[in-house]
Coordinates of C-alpha atoms in Angstrom, one line a residue:
M894 CA 122.0 112.3 110.5
G895 CA 122.6 115.4 112.3
D896 CA 122.1 114.9 116.2
E897 CA 119.8 112.1 115.8
Q898 CA 121.0 109.4 118.4
L899 CA 122.1 106.1 116.5
N900 CA 123.1 102.6 117.4
L901 CA 126.3 100.6 116.2
I902 CA 125.7 97.2 116.9
I903 CA 128.4 94.7 117.8
I904 CA 127.7 91.2 117.5
G905 CA 129.9 88.2 118.7
D906 CA 133.5 88.6 120.5
V907 CA 134.7 92.1 119.3
P908 CA 136.5 93.6 122.3
E909 CA 134.3 96.2 124.1
A910 CA 136.8 98.7 124.2
V911 CA 137.1 98.8 120.3
G912 CA 133.2 99.5 120.4
E913 CA 133.5 102.5 122.7
R914 CA 136.6 103.9 120.7
L915 CA 134.6 103.5 117.3
C916 CA 131.7 105.5 118.8
D917 CA 133.8 108.4 120.3
R918 CA 135.5 108.6 116.6
L919 CA 132.2 108.6 115.2
S920 CA 130.9 111.3 117.2
E921 CA 133.8 113.4 117.0
A922 CA 132.9 113.2 113.1
G923 CA 129.4 114.7 113.6
R924 CA 127.7 111.1 114.0
Q925 CA 126.0 110.7 117.6
C926 CA 126.6 107.1 118.2
R927 CA 126.3 104.7 121.0
P928 CA 127.4 100.8 120.7
L929 CA 125.0 98.0 121.7
R930 CA 126.5 94.7 122.2
A931 CA 124.9 91.4 121.5
A932 CA 126.8 88.0 122.3
L933 CA 124.2 86.2 120.2
I934 CA 122.4 86.7 116.6
E935 CA 119.2 86.5 118.1
E936 CA 119.7 89.2 120.6
G937 CA 121.3 91.5 117.6
L938 CA 118.3 90.8 115.3
R939 CA 116.1 92.5 118.4
Y940 CA 118.3 95.3 118.1
C941 CA 117.9 95.9 114.4
G942 CA 114.1 95.9 114.9
N943 CA 114.1 98.9 117.4
G944 CA 115.2 101.4 114.5
G945 CA 118.1 104.1 114.6
C946 CA 120.8 101.4 113.6
C947 CA 123.7 102.9 111.7
C948 CA 125.9 99.9 111.4
I949 CA 126.5 96.2 112.2
V950 CA 130.0 94.8 113.1
M951 CA 129.6 91.3 113.4
S952 CA 132.1 88.2 114.1
Y953 CA 131.7 85.6 111.0
R954 CA 132.6 82.1 111.7
D955 CA 130.6 80.4 108.8
S956 CA 129.8 77.8 111.4
G957 CA 126.1 77.2 110.5
G958 CA 123.1 79.1 108.6
S959 CA 122.3 81.4 111.4
E960 CA 124.7 84.0 110.3
L961 CA 123.6 84.0 106.6
G962 CA 120.1 83.8 107.8
F963 CA 120.6 86.7 110.0
I964 CA 121.9 88.8 106.9
E965 CA 119.2 87.6 104.6
S966 CA 116.5 89.1 107.2
L967 CA 118.0 92.4 106.7
R968 CA 117.5 92.5 102.8
D969 CA 114.9 94.4 101.6
A970 CA 112.8 93.7 98.3
A971 CA 115.4 95.1 96.0
G972 CA 117.9 93.0 97.6
H973 CA 119.7 95.9 99.5
L974 CA 120.6 95.5 103.2
R975 CA 118.7 97.9 105.1
I976 CA 121.4 98.4 107.8
P977 CA 125.2 98.1 106.3
I978 CA 127.0 95.1 107.9
I979 CA 131.0 94.5 108.2
A980 CA 132.0 91.0 109.0
L981 CA 135.1 90.0 110.9
S982 CA 136.4 86.5 110.2
E983 CA 138.9 84.6 112.4
T984 CA 140.7 83.0 109.2
P985 CA 140.9 83.8 105.8
D986 CA 138.2 82.3 103.5
L987 CA 138.0 83.4 100.2
A988 CA 134.5 81.5 99.3
A989 CA 132.9 83.0 102.4
A990 CA 134.2 86.7 101.5
V991 CA 132.6 86.1 98.0
R992 CA 129.3 84.7 99.5
L993 CA 129.1 87.6 102.0
M994 CA 129.7 90.3 99.3
K995 CA 127.2 88.9 96.9
L996 CA 124.8 89.3 99.8
G997 CA 125.4 93.0 100.3
V998 CA 128.1 93.0 103.0
S999 CA 130.0 96.3 103.0
D1000 CA 133.5 94.6 103.9
Y1001 CA 134.9 91.4 105.0
L1002 CA 137.9 91.9 107.4
L1003 CA 140.4 89.4 109.0
K1004 CA 140.7 90.2 112.9
E1005 CA 144.2 88.9 113.0
T1006 CA 145.6 91.7 110.5
L1007 CA 142.8 94.5 111.6
N1008 CA 143.7 97.7 113.1
E1009 CA 141.4 100.0 114.8
D1010 CA 142.0 102.6 111.7
D1011 CA 141.2 100.1 109.2
L1012 CA 137.9 99.1 111.1
Y1013 CA 136.7 103.0 111.7
G1014 CA 137.6 103.6 107.8
A1015 CA 135.3 100.5 107.0
V1016 CA 132.4 101.5 109.3
E1017 CA 132.4 105.3 108.3
Q1018 CA 132.4 104.0 104.5
A1019 CA 129.6 101.5 105.4
I1020 CA 127.6 104.1 107.1
E1021 CA 128.1 106.6 103.9
K1022 CA 126.7 103.7 101.6
G1023 CA 123.8 103.2 103.8
I1024 CA 123.1 106.9 103.7
A1025 CA 123.1 107.0 100.0
L1026 CA 121.1 103.8 99.4
R1027 CA 118.3 105.2 101.8
E1028 CA 118.3 108.5 100.0
R1029 CA 118.3 106.7 96.6
T1030 CA 115.0 104.6 97.8
N1031 CA 113.3 107.4 99.4
S1032 CA 113.9 109.5 95.9
H1033 CA 112.5 106.5 93.8
E1034 CA 109.3 105.9 96.3
Q1035 CA 108.4 109.6 96.1
L1036 CA 108.6 109.7 92.4
L1037 CA 106.4 106.5 92.3
K1038 CA 103.9 108.1 94.5
S1039 CA 104.0 111.4 92.5
N1040 CA 103.5 109.3 89.5
N1041 CA 100.4 107.3 90.9
L1042 CA 99.0 110.7 91.8
L1043 CA 99.3 112.4 88.5
N1044 CA 97.8 109.4 86.9
A1045 CA 94.8 109.2 89.2
I1046 CA 94.0 112.8 88.6
H1047 CA 94.7 112.8 85.0
R1048 CA 92.4 109.4 84.4
I1049 CA 89.7 111.1 86.5
Q1050 CA 89.6 114.3 84.6
S1051 CA 89.9 112.6 81.2
K1052 CA 86.5 111.0 82.4
F1053 CA 85.1 114.0 83.6
L1054 CA 85.5 115.5 80.0
L1055 CA 83.0 113.0 78.9
S1056 CA 80.6 112.9 81.8
P1057 CA 80.4 115.9 84.1
N1058 CA 78.6 114.1 86.8
P1059 CA 80.9 113.7 89.6
R1060 CA 79.4 111.0 91.6
T1061 CA 80.8 107.9 89.8
L1062 CA 84.0 109.4 89.4
M1063 CA 84.3 110.7 93.0
D1064 CA 83.8 106.8 94.0
E1065 CA 86.9 106.1 91.7
L1066 CA 88.6 109.1 93.4
L1067 CA 88.1 108.1 96.8
V1068 CA 89.4 104.5 96.2
A1069 CA 92.8 106.1 94.6
L1070 CA 92.9 108.4 97.7
L1071 CA 92.6 105.6 100.2
S1072 CA 95.2 103.8 98.5
L1073 CA 97.8 106.5 98.1
T1074 CA 97.3 107.6 101.8
D1075 CA 97.0 104.0 103.4
S1076 CA 93.6 104.9 105.2
E1077 CA 90.8 102.5 106.2
F1078 CA 87.9 104.9 105.0
G1079 CA 86.6 108.1 103.9
I1080 CA 84.6 110.5 102.4
I1081 CA 84.6 113.1 99.5
G1082 CA 81.7 115.7 99.3
E1083 CA 80.5 119.0 98.5
V1084 CA 80.1 121.7 101.1
L1085 CA 76.7 123.4 100.7
T1086 CA 75.2 126.6 102.3
D1087 CA 71.5 127.2 103.0
D1088 CA 69.5 130.6 102.6
N1089 CA 70.0 130.9 106.3
G1090 CA 73.7 130.4 106.2
Q1091 CA 73.8 127.1 107.7
E1092 CA 76.4 124.8 106.2
S1093 CA 76.1 121.2 105.4
L1094 CA 77.9 118.4 103.5
N1095 CA 76.6 116.1 100.4
A1096 CA 78.5 113.5 100.1
F1097 CA 79.5 112.1 96.6
A1098 CA 81.5 109.3 97.6
V1099 CA 81.5 107.3 101.1
S1100 CA 83.1 104.3 102.2
N1101 CA 80.7 101.3 103.1
I1102 CA 81.4 101.0 106.6
A1103 CA 77.9 99.6 107.7
W1104 CA 78.0 97.6 111.0
D1105 CA 74.5 96.1 111.1
D1106 CA 71.5 95.7 109.0
Q1107 CA 70.4 98.8 109.9
T1108 CA 73.1 100.8 108.7
R1109 CA 73.5 98.7 105.6
K1110 CA 70.1 99.6 104.5
L1111 CA 70.6 103.1 104.9
F1112 CA 73.9 102.9 103.2
E1113 CA 71.8 101.2 100.2
K1114 CA 69.2 103.7 100.3
H1115 CA 71.2 106.9 100.0
I1116 CA 74.2 105.7 98.0
E1117 CA 72.6 106.8 94.5
D1118 CA 71.5 110.3 95.8
G1119 CA 74.0 110.9 98.1
F1120 CA 74.5 111.2 102.1
K1121 CA 73.4 114.6 103.6
F1122 CA 75.3 115.7 106.6
H1123 CA 74.0 118.7 108.6
N1124 CA 75.8 118.1 112.1
M1125 CA 78.9 120.2 112.0
D1126 CA 79.8 119.9 115.7
N1127 CA 82.5 117.7 114.8
L1128 CA 85.9 117.1 113.1
I1129 CA 84.6 117.3 109.4
G1130 CA 82.6 120.5 110.7
S1131 CA 86.2 122.1 111.9
I1132 CA 87.5 121.9 108.4
I1133 CA 84.3 123.8 107.3
K1134 CA 84.6 126.4 110.0
T1135 CA 88.5 126.9 109.5
G1136 CA 88.8 126.4 106.2
K1137 CA 92.0 124.4 106.6
A1138 CA 93.2 121.1 106.8
V1139 CA 92.5 119.2 110.3
I1140 CA 94.8 116.6 111.7
S1141 CA 94.0 114.4 114.7
D1142 CA 96.0 111.7 116.2
D1143 CA 93.5 110.8 119.1
P1144 CA 90.2 111.4 117.6
P1145 CA 88.5 110.1 120.7
N1146 CA 90.2 112.8 123.0
D1147 CA 90.1 115.5 120.4
S1148 CA 88.4 118.8 121.7
R1149 CA 86.9 119.1 118.2
R1150 CA 85.4 115.5 118.3
G1151 CA 81.6 114.8 118.0
G1152 CA 79.7 111.7 119.0
L1153 CA 80.1 108.5 117.0
P1154 CA 76.9 106.2 116.6
E1155 CA 76.9 103.2 118.6
G1156 CA 78.8 100.5 116.6
H1157 CA 80.7 102.6 114.4
P1158 CA 84.2 101.7 113.7
E1159 CA 86.6 103.4 116.1
L1160 CA 88.9 106.4 114.8
R1161 CA 92.1 106.1 115.6
S1162 CA 93.6 108.9 113.5
F1163 CA 91.8 111.4 111.3
L1164 CA 92.8 113.9 108.2
G1165 CA 90.4 116.3 106.6
I1166 CA 91.5 118.1 103.5
P1167 CA 89.6 121.4 102.2
M1168 CA 89.0 121.8 98.6
Y1169 CA 88.7 125.3 97.1
S1170 CA 87.5 126.9 93.5
G1171 CA 89.8 130.2 93.7
S1172 CA 89.3 131.5 97.2
K1173 CA 85.7 129.6 97.9
L1174 CA 85.8 126.5 99.9
I1175 CA 83.8 124.2 98.1
G1176 CA 84.1 120.7 99.1
L1177 CA 86.1 118.4 101.4
A1178 CA 87.8 114.9 101.8
A1179 CA 88.0 113.3 105.1
L1180 CA 90.0 110.0 105.9
A1181 CA 90.6 107.9 109.0
N1182 CA 92.9 105.2 110.5
R1183 CA 96.1 105.4 108.7
E1184 CA 99.0 103.7 110.6
G1185 CA 100.9 106.2 112.0
G1186 CA 98.8 109.1 111.6
Y1187 CA 98.7 111.9 109.2
S1188 CA 101.1 114.9 108.8
E1189 CA 101.4 118.1 107.3
E1190 CA 103.6 116.8 104.6
L1191 CA 100.9 114.5 103.2
V1192 CA 98.5 117.4 103.0
E1193 CA 101.2 119.1 100.7
F1194 CA 101.6 115.9 98.9
L1195 CA 97.8 115.7 98.1
Q1196 CA 97.5 119.2 97.1
P1197 CA 97.1 118.5 93.3
F1198 CA 94.6 115.9 94.4
S1199 CA 92.3 118.5 96.5
S1200 CA 92.7 121.3 93.5
A1201 CA 91.4 118.7 91.0
C1202 CA 88.6 117.8 93.3
G1203 CA 87.7 121.2 93.8
N1204 CA 87.9 122.1 90.0
M1205 CA 85.4 119.4 89.3
I1206 CA 82.9 120.5 92.1
E1207 CA 83.0 123.9 90.6
A1208 CA 82.4 122.5 87.0
Y1209 CA 79.8 120.3 88.2
R1210 CA 77.9 123.1 89.5
N1211 CA 78.4 125.3 86.4
Y1212 CA 77.1 122.4 84.5
Q1213 CA 74.0 122.3 86.5
L1214 CA 73.5 125.9 86.2
R1215 CA 74.0 125.4 82.2
V1216 CA 71.6 122.6 82.3
K1217 CA 69.0 124.7 84.1
A1218 CA 69.9 127.6 81.7
E1219 CA 69.4 125.2 78.8
D1220 CA 66.0 124.0 80.1
D1221 CA 64.8 127.8 80.7
L1222 CA 65.7 128.6 77.0
R1223 CA 64.3 125.4 75.7
E1224 CA 60.7 126.3 77.4
L1225 CA 61.5 129.9 75.9
T1226 CA 61.8 128.7 72.6
L1227 CA 59.0 126.8 72.3
S1228 CA 57.0 129.7 72.1
L1229 CA 59.3 131.0 69.2
G1230 CA 59.3 130.0 65.4
D1231 CA 61.1 127.0 64.1
K1232 CA 63.8 129.1 62.5
M1233 CA 64.8 131.2 65.7
R1234 CA 64.7 128.2 68.0
K1235 CA 67.1 126.4 65.9
E1236 CA 69.5 129.2 65.8
A1237 CA 69.4 129.7 69.7
M1238 CA 69.9 126.0 70.0
N1239 CA 72.8 126.1 67.8
R1240 CA 74.4 128.9 69.4
L1241 CA 74.2 127.0 72.7
V1242 CA 76.0 124.1 71.2
Q1243 CA 78.5 125.9 70.1
E1244 CA 79.3 127.6 73.4
R1245 CA 79.3 124.3 75.1
L1246 CA 81.8 122.9 72.4
L1247 CA 84.2 125.8 73.0
I1248 CA 84.1 125.3 76.6
Q1249 CA 84.9 121.8 76.3
Q1250 CA 87.8 122.4 73.9
S1251 CA 89.3 125.0 76.3
K1252 CA 89.1 122.3 79.1
M1253 CA 91.0 119.8 76.6
A1254 CA 93.2 122.6 75.6
A1255 CA 94.3 123.2 79.4
M1256 CA 94.8 119.7 80.0
G1257 CA 96.9 118.9 76.7
E1258 CA 99.0 121.9 77.4
M1259 CA 100.2 120.5 80.9
I1260 CA 100.4 116.9 79.6
N1261 CA 102.4 118.2 76.8
A1262 CA 104.6 120.4 78.5
I1263 CA 105.7 117.5 81.1
A1264 CA 106.3 115.2 78.2
H1265 CA 108.7 117.5 76.8
Q1266 CA 110.4 117.8 80.3
W1267 CA 110.9 114.0 80.5
K1268 CA 111.7 112.9 77.1
Q1269 CA 115.5 113.6 77.0
P1270 CA 116.2 112.1 80.7
L1271 CA 114.2 109.1 79.8
N1272 CA 116.1 108.4 76.6
T1273 CA 119.5 108.9 78.5
L1274 CA 118.0 106.5 81.1
A1275 CA 117.5 103.9 78.7
L1276 CA 120.8 104.5 77.1
L1277 CA 122.4 103.8 80.3
I1278 CA 120.6 100.5 80.9
Q1279 CA 121.0 99.1 77.5
N1280 CA 124.9 99.9 77.6
M1281 CA 125.3 97.9 80.8
E1282 CA 124.7 94.5 78.9
E1283 CA 127.1 95.4 76.5
D1284 CA 129.7 96.4 79.0
L1285 CA 129.0 93.2 81.0
E1286 CA 130.1 91.2 78.1
D1287 CA 133.1 93.4 77.6
N1288 CA 134.2 93.1 81.2
K1289 CA 134.1 96.5 81.8
I1290 CA 131.6 96.6 84.7
D1291 CA 133.5 97.3 87.9
R1292 CA 132.7 99.4 91.2
P1293 CA 133.6 102.6 90.0
Y1294 CA 131.5 101.8 86.8
I1295 CA 128.5 101.0 89.0
N1296 CA 129.0 103.8 91.0
N1297 CA 129.0 106.0 87.9
V1298 CA 125.9 104.5 86.6
I1299 CA 124.1 104.8 90.0
F1300 CA 124.9 108.5 90.1
E1301 CA 124.0 109.3 86.8
S1302 CA 120.6 107.4 86.9
M1303 CA 119.8 109.1 90.1
T1304 CA 120.8 112.7 88.6
L1305 CA 118.3 111.8 86.0
I1306 CA 115.5 110.3 88.3
N1307 CA 115.9 113.5 90.7
F1308 CA 115.6 115.9 87.9
M1309 CA 112.1 114.2 86.5
A1310 CA 110.9 114.0 90.2
A1311 CA 111.6 117.8 90.4
T1312 CA 109.8 118.3 87.3
V1313 CA 106.7 116.7 88.8
E1314 CA 107.1 119.0 91.9
D1315 CA 107.2 122.0 89.7
F1316 CA 104.1 121.4 88.1
R1317 CA 102.4 120.5 91.4
N1318 CA 103.4 123.9 92.8
F1319 CA 102.1 125.6 89.3
F1320 CA 98.7 124.1 89.9
K1321 CA 98.0 125.0 93.8
P1322 CA 95.3 127.5 94.2
A1323 CA 95.9 130.6 96.2
K1324 CA 93.5 131.4 98.9
E1325 CA 94.8 135.0 99.6
M1326 CA 96.6 137.7 97.8
T1327 CA 100.3 138.0 98.7
A1328 CA 103.6 139.5 97.7
F1329 CA 105.7 137.9 95.2
S1330 CA 108.4 138.8 92.7
A1331 CA 107.4 139.5 89.2
K1332 CA 110.6 138.4 87.6
K1333 CA 110.6 134.9 89.3
A1334 CA 107.0 134.3 88.6
V1335 CA 107.8 135.0 84.9
E1336 CA 111.1 133.0 85.1
D1337 CA 109.2 130.0 86.7
I1338 CA 106.6 130.1 83.7
L1339 CA 109.4 129.9 81.1
A1340 CA 111.2 127.3 83.0
L1341 CA 108.1 125.0 82.7
I1342 CA 107.6 125.5 78.7
Y1343 CA 111.3 126.2 77.4
L1344 CA 111.8 123.0 75.8
Q1345 CA 108.9 123.9 73.7
F1346 CA 110.7 126.9 72.7
I1347 CA 113.9 125.2 71.5
N1348 CA 112.2 122.5 69.5
R1349 CA 110.4 125.4 67.5
N1350 CA 113.5 127.4 67.3
I1351 CA 112.4 130.4 69.3
D1352 CA 114.4 132.3 71.6
A1353 CA 112.9 133.5 75.0
S1354 CA 114.4 136.0 77.1
V1355 CA 113.7 138.0 80.2
E1356 CA 115.0 141.4 81.3
C1357 CA 114.3 142.9 84.6
E1358 CA 115.2 146.6 86.1
G1359 CA 115.5 145.4 89.9
D1360 CA 113.2 142.9 91.1
P1361 CA 109.6 144.7 91.4
T1362 CA 107.4 143.2 94.2
I1363 CA 104.0 142.7 93.1
W1364 CA 100.8 142.2 95.0
G1365 CA 98.2 139.4 93.9
Y1366 CA 97.6 135.7 93.4
P1367 CA 100.9 134.3 92.1
N1368 CA 99.7 131.1 90.3
E1369 CA 96.7 133.0 88.7
F1370 CA 99.2 135.7 87.5
K1371 CA 101.4 133.1 85.9
Q1372 CA 98.5 131.6 84.2
A1373 CA 97.8 134.8 82.7
V1374 CA 101.4 135.2 81.5
L1375 CA 101.4 131.6 80.3
N1376 CA 98.3 132.3 78.1
I1377 CA 99.9 135.3 76.5
V1378 CA 103.3 133.3 75.9
N1379 CA 101.5 130.3 74.4
N1380 CA 99.4 132.4 72.1
A1381 CA 102.8 134.3 70.9
R1382 CA 104.5 130.7 70.7
D1383 CA 101.8 129.8 68.4
A1384 CA 101.6 133.0 66.3
I1385 CA 105.4 132.6 65.7
T1386 CA 105.2 128.9 64.7
D1387 CA 102.3 130.2 62.3
R1388 CA 104.1 132.7 60.7
K1389 CA 107.1 130.5 60.2
R1390 CA 105.0 128.1 58.4
R1391 CA 103.9 130.7 56.0
L1392 CA 107.1 132.5 55.5
K1393 CA 109.4 129.3 55.8
T1394 CA 113.1 130.3 55.9
A1395 CA 112.4 134.2 55.3
M1396 CA 111.4 135.0 58.7
G1397 CA 114.7 133.6 60.8
R1398 CA 114.3 132.7 64.3
G1399 CA 111.3 133.3 66.6
K1400 CA 111.5 135.8 69.4
I1401 CA 109.7 136.6 72.5
A1402 CA 111.1 139.1 74.6
I1403 CA 109.9 139.7 77.9
T1404 CA 111.0 143.1 80.1
I1405 CA 109.9 143.8 83.7
Y1406 CA 110.1 147.4 85.3
E1407 CA 108.2 150.2 87.3
E1408 CA 106.0 152.8 86.3
G1409 CA 104.7 154.7 88.9
E1410 CA 102.8 152.4 91.4
Y1411 CA 102.9 149.7 89.0
A1412 CA 105.0 146.8 87.8
V1413 CA 105.0 146.6 84.0
V1414 CA 105.5 143.2 82.4
R1415 CA 105.9 143.7 78.6
I1416 CA 105.8 140.8 76.2
F1417 CA 107.0 141.3 72.8
D1418 CA 106.8 138.7 70.0
N1419 CA 107.5 138.8 66.2
G1420 CA 104.9 136.6 65.4
G1421 CA 103.3 139.1 62.9
G1422 CA 100.8 141.1 65.1
I1423 CA 97.0 140.8 65.6
P1424 CA 94.9 141.1 62.6
D1425 CA 92.9 144.7 62.3
T1426 CA 89.8 142.9 62.1
I1427 CA 89.8 141.5 65.5
R1428 CA 92.1 144.0 67.6
H1429 CA 89.1 145.9 68.7
K1430 CA 87.4 142.9 70.3
L1431 CA 90.5 140.9 71.2
F1432 CA 89.7 140.1 75.0
E1433 CA 86.2 139.4 74.2
P1434 CA 85.3 135.5 74.8
Y1435 CA 85.3 133.2 71.8
V1436 CA 87.7 135.5 69.8
T1437 CA 90.6 133.8 68.2
T1438 CA 93.3 134.0 65.4
K1439 CA 93.9 130.2 65.4
G1440 CA 90.7 129.3 63.7
D1441 CA 89.5 125.6 64.7
K1442 CA 92.5 125.2 66.6
G1443 CA 91.8 127.9 69.3
T1444 CA 89.0 128.5 71.8
G1445 CA 89.2 131.9 72.3
V1446 CA 88.9 131.9 76.0
G1447 CA 92.8 132.3 76.7
L1448 CA 93.0 135.9 76.6
Y1449 CA 89.6 136.6 77.9
M1450 CA 90.7 134.6 81.0
S1451 CA 93.6 136.6 81.3
K1452 CA 92.1 139.8 81.2
N1453 CA 89.7 138.9 83.8
I1454 CA 92.3 137.4 86.0
I1455 CA 94.4 140.7 85.9
E1456 CA 91.8 143.3 85.8
G1457 CA 88.9 141.3 87.8
N1458 CA 90.9 139.6 90.5
M1459 CA 94.0 141.6 91.0
N1460 CA 93.4 145.3 90.3
G1461 CA 95.8 145.4 87.3
R1462 CA 95.4 146.3 83.8
L1463 CA 96.0 144.2 80.4
D1464 CA 96.6 146.2 77.1
C1465 CA 98.0 145.3 73.7
E1466 CA 98.9 146.8 70.5
N1467 CA 100.9 146.1 67.3
I1468 CA 104.4 146.8 66.7
K1469 CA 106.8 146.3 64.3
D1470 CA 106.8 142.3 63.3
G1471 CA 104.5 141.3 66.1
A1472 CA 102.4 142.2 69.1
C1473 CA 103.2 143.6 72.5
F1474 CA 101.1 142.9 75.7
K1475 CA 101.5 145.0 78.9
I1476 CA 100.7 143.8 82.1
Y1477 CA 100.4 146.4 84.8
M1478 CA 100.2 144.9 88.6
P1479 CA 100.2 147.0 91.7
L1480 CA 103.5 147.2 93.5
L1481 CA 103.7 146.0 96.9
C1482 CA 105.3 149.4 97.9
G1483 CA 102.4 151.3 96.3
L1484 CA 99.9 149.7 98.9
N1485 CA 98.9 150.2 102.4
V1486 CA 99.8 146.4 102.9
V1487 CA 101.9 144.5 105.4
P1488 CA 102.8 141.3 104.1
M1489 CA 102.7 138.3 106.4

């Protein structure tokens, strides 16, 4: 709780001095607290609605339903008390004590035998219990939100593989985005630039906020072909001009605002999220009227969503270029003989199939890695839940037992939430080159996929001489390393299948060291090496050693990332029992660069 000013609510005939001393002792223990006294239940209920309440100490007489009704009103959907309560009774009443404890009351104490130390200890314990409950609730809610976000992205990406036209998919994404953020209306669109450098927005999905017959007809007219927005002197234009997220808690008085048409619903809060493909601004999403406004934390949470949208817009543009190229090729082949025309069309179909396979493989790798990370904790969580029924029948359940189950369950849930966060961070696009640790980048990759190595009896190791700081795009560098490591894993698996027990354990050894002005990442495996027939063209597109199981674009993309995007070098050679890839990345100390 830190330095936050909290309220200790005291209801009924508890001596005033007791409340003051309790708050003094809580303050001495690091909890800034003040007493709020309420003679009646109704007054105490008003205090509870103001927030910042750490605990309630109330007199309990069991004289009617008002006290029980008050306690019931503080229970959440899961049956937990939102604010811990300590009940002080004039006379001992076992039935009342049992009833209150079932409702979630932290403690039931008798006034006649109560001393200040006992009361302070009960209050301190109740506050700790309340903090733990809030932390568990927040962790659970965050996990649910992350799962909903990933499910929405996965569902739309799967549909996109079948139909690359983003308009209907973006409608579904906008609905999901409005639900995730509790926003009233919004828009998702593509940023376009004409020959004169003027920028505009082509909306793929727009909430229907028509407020009269004229706007309703306008919406129906443009909903199929998309809305075009050319005026950029407004909050949406600010997203395009700055390339950054735009948050406004008071749009009507924001200096970046533009005028609204007469009758347009009011804007009470606004959030604009840019969408990138690499370092290029390619689209945006704008949302309005979230209760309580928007925050940087929400922008961070939605990063995978904006990345997925940006990738789909870029893929759609490539699809349009490919369709145009197909049309041009079709016109050209009309003048050729049947044989040449058929060969050209077959080649084009094969190229499109390979690109489609590459997209499917990338998505499969991500889902497979998450599944590996979640399998064991889900099994353990299921066993914890199943054992509770047997232990209940054997009368083994008590408070220490429940505390242990809660601790173990929350440990598993927090691990799973951290796994989702790791994958969110991995797929964030980098807008600018930056300095980063080569060792940490490689270790991050192995942390994501280490369970796959364990399941396949492959030992993976990292050795680093010092900790070289390199210059580039961290996640693109990780993607290149991941492609190479995955290829090594598949080569070892295939060799194990052919040699059976004669091979022994697989091995992937990564060493990192400095060589001149470069950091060198050396990746060695004992997967048998690269066949001589393809070694000279290994980094060309559509070249693979995996037959129908490979797309042949992984190493081609790694070469482009390292050499085309980050001024590095990627080499490969066969060594004893396997292959050795070397990535040369510029060291920060060898560049005339001052990191931010």
